Short mmCIF file of C-alpha atoms (C1' of nucleotides) in Angstrom, two decimals:
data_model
loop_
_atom_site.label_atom_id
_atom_site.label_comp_id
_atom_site.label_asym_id
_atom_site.label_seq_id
_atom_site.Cartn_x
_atom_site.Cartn_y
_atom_site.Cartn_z
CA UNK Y 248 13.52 18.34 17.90
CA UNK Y 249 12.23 20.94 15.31
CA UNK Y 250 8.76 21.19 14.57
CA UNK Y 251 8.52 20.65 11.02
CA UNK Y 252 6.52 17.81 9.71
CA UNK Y 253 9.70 15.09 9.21
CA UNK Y 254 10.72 16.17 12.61
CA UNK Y 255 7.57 15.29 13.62
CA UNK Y 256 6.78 12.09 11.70
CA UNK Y 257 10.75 11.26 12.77
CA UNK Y 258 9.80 12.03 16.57
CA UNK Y 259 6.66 9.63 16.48
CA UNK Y 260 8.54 7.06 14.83
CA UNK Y 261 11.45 7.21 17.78
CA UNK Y 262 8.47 5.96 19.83
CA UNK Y 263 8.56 2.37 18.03
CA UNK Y 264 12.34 2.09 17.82
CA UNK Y 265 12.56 0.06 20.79
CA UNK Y 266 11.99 -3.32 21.14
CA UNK Y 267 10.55 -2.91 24.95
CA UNK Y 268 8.42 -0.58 23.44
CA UNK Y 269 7.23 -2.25 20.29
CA UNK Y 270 6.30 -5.65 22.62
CA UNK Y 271 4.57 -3.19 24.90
CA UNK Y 272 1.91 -1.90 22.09
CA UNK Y 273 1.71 -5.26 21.17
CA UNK Y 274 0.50 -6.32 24.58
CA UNK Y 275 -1.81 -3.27 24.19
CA UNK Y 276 -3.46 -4.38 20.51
CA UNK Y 277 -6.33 -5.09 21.66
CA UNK Y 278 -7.37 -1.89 22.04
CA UNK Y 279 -8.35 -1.97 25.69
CA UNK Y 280 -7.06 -0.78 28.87
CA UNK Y 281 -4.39 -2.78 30.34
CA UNK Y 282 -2.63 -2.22 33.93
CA UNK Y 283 1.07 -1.26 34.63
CA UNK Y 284 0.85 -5.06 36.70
CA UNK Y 285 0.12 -6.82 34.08
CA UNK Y 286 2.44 -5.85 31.20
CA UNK Y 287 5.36 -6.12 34.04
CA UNK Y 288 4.46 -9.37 34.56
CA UNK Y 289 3.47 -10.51 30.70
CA UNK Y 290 6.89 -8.84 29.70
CA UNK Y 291 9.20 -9.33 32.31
CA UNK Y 292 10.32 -6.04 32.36
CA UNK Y 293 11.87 -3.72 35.23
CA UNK Y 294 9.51 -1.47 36.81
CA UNK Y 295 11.45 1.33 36.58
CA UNK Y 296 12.49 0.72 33.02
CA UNK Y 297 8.68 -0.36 32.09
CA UNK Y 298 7.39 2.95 33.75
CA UNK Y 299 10.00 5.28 31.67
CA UNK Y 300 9.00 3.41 28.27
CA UNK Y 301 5.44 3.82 29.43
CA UNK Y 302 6.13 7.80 29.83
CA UNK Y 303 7.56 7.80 26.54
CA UNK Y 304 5.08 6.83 24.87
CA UNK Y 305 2.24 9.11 26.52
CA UNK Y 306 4.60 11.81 26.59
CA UNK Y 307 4.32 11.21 22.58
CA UNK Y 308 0.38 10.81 22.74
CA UNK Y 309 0.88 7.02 21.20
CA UNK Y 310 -0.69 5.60 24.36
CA UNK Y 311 -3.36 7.17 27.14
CA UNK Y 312 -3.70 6.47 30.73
CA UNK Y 313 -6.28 6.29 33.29
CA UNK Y 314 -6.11 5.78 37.20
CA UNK Y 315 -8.01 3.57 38.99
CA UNK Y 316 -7.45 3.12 42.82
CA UNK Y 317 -3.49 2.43 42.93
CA UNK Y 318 -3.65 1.13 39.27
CA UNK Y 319 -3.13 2.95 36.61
CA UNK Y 320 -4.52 1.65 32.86
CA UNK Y 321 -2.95 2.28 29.97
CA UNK Y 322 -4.54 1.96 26.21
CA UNK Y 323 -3.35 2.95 22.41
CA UNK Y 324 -4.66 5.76 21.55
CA UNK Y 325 -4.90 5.18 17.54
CA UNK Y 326 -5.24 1.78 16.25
CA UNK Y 327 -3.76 3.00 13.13
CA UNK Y 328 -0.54 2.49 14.67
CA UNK Y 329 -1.15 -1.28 14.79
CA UNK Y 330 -1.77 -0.94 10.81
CA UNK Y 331 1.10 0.49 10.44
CA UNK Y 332 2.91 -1.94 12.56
CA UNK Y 333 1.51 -4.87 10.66
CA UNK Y 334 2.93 -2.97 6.85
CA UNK Y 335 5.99 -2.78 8.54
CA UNK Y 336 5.90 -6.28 9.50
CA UNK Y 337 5.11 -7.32 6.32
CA UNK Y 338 7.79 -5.66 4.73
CA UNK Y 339 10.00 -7.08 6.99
CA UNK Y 340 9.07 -10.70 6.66
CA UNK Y 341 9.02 -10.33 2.50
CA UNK Y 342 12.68 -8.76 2.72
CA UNK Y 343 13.39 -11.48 5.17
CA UNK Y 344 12.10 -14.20 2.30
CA UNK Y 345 13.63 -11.91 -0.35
CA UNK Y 346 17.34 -12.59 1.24
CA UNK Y 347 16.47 -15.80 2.02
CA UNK Y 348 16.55 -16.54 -2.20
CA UNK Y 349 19.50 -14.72 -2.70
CA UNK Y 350 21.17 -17.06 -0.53
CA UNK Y 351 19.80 -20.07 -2.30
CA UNK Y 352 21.25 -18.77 -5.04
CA UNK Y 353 24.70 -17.63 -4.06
CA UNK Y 354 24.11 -14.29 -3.65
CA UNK Y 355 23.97 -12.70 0.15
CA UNK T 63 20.62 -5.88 18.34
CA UNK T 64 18.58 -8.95 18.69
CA UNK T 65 17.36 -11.21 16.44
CA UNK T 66 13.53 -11.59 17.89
CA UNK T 67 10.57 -10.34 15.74
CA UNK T 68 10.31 -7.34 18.44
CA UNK T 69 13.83 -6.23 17.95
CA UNK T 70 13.96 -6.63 14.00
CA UNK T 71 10.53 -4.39 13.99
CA UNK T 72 12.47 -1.89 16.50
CA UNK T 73 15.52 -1.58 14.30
CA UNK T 74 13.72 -1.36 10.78
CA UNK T 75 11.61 1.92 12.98
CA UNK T 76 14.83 3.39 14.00
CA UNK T 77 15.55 3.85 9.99
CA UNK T 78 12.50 6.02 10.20
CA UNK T 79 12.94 7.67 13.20
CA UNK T 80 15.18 10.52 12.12
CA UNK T 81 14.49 13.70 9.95
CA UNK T 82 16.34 13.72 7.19
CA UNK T 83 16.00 9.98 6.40
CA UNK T 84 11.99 11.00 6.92
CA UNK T 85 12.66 13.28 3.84
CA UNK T 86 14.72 11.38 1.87
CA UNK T 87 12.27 8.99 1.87
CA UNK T 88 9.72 11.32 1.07
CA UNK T 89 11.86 12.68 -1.58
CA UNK T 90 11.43 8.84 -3.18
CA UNK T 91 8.16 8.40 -2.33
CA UNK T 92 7.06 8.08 -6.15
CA UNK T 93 9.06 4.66 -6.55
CA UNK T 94 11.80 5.46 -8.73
CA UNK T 95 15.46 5.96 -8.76
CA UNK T 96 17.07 8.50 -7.68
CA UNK T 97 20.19 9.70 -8.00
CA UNK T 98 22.19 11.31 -4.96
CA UNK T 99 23.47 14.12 -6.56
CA UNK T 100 19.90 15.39 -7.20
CA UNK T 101 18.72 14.48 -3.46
CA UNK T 102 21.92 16.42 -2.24
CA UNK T 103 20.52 19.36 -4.03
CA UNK T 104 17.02 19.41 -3.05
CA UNK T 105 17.43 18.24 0.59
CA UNK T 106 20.23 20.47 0.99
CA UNK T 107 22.27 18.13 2.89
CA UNK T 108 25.85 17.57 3.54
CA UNK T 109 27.47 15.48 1.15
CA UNK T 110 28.76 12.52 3.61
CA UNK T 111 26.25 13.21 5.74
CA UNK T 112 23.43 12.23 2.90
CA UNK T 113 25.87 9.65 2.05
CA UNK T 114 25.82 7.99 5.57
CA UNK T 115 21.60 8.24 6.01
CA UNK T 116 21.49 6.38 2.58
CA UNK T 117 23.76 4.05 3.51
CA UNK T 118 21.92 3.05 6.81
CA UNK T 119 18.72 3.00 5.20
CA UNK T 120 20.32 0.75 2.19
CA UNK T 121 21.78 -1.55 5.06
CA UNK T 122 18.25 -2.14 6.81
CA UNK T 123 16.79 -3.04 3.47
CA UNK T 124 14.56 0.30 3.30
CA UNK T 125 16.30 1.10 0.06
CA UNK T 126 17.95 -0.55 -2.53
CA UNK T 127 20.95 1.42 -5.24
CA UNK T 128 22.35 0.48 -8.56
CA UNK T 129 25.16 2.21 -10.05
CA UNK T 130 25.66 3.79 -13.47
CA UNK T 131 28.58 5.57 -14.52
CA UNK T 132 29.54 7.24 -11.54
CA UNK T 133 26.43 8.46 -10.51
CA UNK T 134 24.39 6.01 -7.60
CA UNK T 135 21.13 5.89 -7.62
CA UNK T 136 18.34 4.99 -4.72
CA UNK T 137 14.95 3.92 -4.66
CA UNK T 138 12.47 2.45 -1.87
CA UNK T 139 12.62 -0.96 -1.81
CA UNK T 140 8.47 -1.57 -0.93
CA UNK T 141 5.83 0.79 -1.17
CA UNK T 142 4.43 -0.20 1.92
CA UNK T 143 7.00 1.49 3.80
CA UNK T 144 4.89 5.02 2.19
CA UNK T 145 1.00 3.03 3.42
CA UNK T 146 3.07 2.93 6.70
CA UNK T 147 4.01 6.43 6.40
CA UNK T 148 1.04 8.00 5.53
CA UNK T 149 -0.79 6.19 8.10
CA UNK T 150 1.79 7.59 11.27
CA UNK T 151 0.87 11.27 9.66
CA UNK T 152 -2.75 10.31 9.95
CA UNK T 153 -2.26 9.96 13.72
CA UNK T 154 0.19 12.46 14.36
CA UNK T 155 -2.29 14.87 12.70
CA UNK T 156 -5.36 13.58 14.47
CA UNK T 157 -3.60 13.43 17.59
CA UNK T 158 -2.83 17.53 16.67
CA UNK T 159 -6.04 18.17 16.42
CA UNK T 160 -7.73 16.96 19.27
CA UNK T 161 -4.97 18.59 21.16
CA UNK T 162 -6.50 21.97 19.72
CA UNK T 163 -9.80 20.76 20.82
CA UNK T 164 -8.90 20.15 24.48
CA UNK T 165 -6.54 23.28 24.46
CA UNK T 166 -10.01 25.60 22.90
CA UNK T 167 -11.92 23.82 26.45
CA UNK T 168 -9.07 24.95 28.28
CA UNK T 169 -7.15 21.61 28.71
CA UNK T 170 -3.91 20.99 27.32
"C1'" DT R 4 48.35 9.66 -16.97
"C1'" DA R 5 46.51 13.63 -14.44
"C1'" DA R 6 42.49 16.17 -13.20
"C1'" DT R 7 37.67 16.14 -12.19
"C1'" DT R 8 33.30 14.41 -10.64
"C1'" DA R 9 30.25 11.56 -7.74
"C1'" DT R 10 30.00 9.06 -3.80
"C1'" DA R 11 31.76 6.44 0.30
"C1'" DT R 12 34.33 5.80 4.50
"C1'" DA R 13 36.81 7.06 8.83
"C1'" DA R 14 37.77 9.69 12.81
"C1'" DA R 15 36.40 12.83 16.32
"C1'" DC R 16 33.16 14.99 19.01
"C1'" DA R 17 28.59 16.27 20.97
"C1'" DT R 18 24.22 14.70 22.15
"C1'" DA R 19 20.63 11.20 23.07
"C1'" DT R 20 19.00 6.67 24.76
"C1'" DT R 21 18.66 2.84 27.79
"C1'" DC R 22 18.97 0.51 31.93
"C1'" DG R 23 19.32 -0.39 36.94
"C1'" DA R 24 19.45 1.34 41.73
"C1'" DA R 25 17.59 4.26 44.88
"C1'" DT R 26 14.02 7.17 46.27
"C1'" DA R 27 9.42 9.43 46.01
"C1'" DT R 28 4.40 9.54 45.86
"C1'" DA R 29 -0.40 8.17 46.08
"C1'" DA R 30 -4.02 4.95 47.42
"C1'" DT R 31 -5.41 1.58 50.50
"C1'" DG R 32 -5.64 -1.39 54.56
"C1'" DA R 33 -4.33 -2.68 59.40
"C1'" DT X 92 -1.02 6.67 61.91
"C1'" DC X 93 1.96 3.02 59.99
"C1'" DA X 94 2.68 -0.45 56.61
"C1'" DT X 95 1.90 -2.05 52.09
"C1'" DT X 96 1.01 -1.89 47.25
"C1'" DA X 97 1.32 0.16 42.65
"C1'" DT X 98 3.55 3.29 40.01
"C1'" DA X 99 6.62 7.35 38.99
"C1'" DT X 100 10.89 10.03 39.15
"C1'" DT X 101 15.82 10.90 39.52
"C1'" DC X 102 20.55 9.93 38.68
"C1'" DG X 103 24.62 7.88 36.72
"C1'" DA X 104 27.09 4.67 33.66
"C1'" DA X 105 27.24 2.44 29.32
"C1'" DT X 106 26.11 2.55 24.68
"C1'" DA X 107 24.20 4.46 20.41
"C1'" DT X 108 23.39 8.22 17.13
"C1'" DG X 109 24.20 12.36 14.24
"C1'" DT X 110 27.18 15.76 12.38
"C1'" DT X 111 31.40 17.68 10.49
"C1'" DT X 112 36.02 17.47 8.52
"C1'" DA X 113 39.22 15.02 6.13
"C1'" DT X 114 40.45 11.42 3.21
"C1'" DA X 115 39.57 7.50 -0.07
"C1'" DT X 116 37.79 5.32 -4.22
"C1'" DA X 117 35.76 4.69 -8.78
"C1'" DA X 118 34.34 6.45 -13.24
"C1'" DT X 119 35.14 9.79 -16.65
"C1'" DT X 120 37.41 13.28 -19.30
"C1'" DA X 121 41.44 16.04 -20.92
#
DNA sequence: TAATTATATAAACATATTCGAATATAATGA
DNA sequence: TCATTATATTCGAATATGTTTATATAATTA
């Protein structure tokens, strides 16, 4: 983990290379402040294994949190990320489509 | 390695989640091909090493190669890949810099 | 055909990631 | 204070990743 800027850009990146993670920002693309309770629920998830992802991601200042009572909130803290996630969506689904002619024609 | 839209997004972010495949796509970032040999040298890599990182990215789709003679060349296989890029480096380096503002107030 | 060049692949090892189980903590209510 | 609720932390096992060394292959040249 050196602290040049790929190792950087590489470092924020590890943050979306999960799918757990990726589902969890999508849960959170609104924009607003959603509880620990609620994403467990909406994704099923372990609460152990949902509070480490959740630490991840602060820890990498993709997310911020905020305590309420016995609640805690959590938000994104850039929207940009979600424009990047959608590019890299996009890219995906064109490759996808991309493959998907090669096949048609015999290729793979 | 699943096949849902959360996991594909995951494992197309884990090709960008390391250093050196950060730079080599940098190193492309103008569109065209380029052979290894000439990546080798300004990356300063190891030989199979740089080898290995092309061939994961080429397997995800991030890159495509063509041969001629016995020299391989690489390029990025869609642009939006760099609009995704560029936008990561606009949070990591907002993120930096409201981290300087809080640590100037004597946060952290 | 033998040597050389450019790149790829395989094997071995060290390190990192992910998950579940158990336990800890903090806020609230009885 | 004791129990409950919501979330966090720790630990260990399984799996994945990154690097190096050695070897393989394909194209070219002597």
């Amino acid at each position: 983990m050196e602290d040049d800027i790929y190792s950087l850009h590489a470092e924020t990146c590890k943050v979306f290379s999960n799918p757990v993670r990726i589902r969890l920002l999508e849960l959170m693309r609104d924009g607003k402040w959603h509880p620990v309770g609620e994403m467990q629920k909406t994704g099923g998830y372990g609460q152990a294994n949902l509070s480490q992802h959740l630490s991840v991601m602060r820890g990498r200042g993709a997310i911020y949190s905020k305590k309420e009572g016995r609640q805690v909130f959590y938000r994104i803290s850039d929207m940009r990320i979600i424009r990047a996630f959608d590019l890299i969506r996009a890219v995906i689904s064109s490759g996808a489509k991309a493959r998907g002619r090669l096949l048609e024609k015999g290729g793979y």
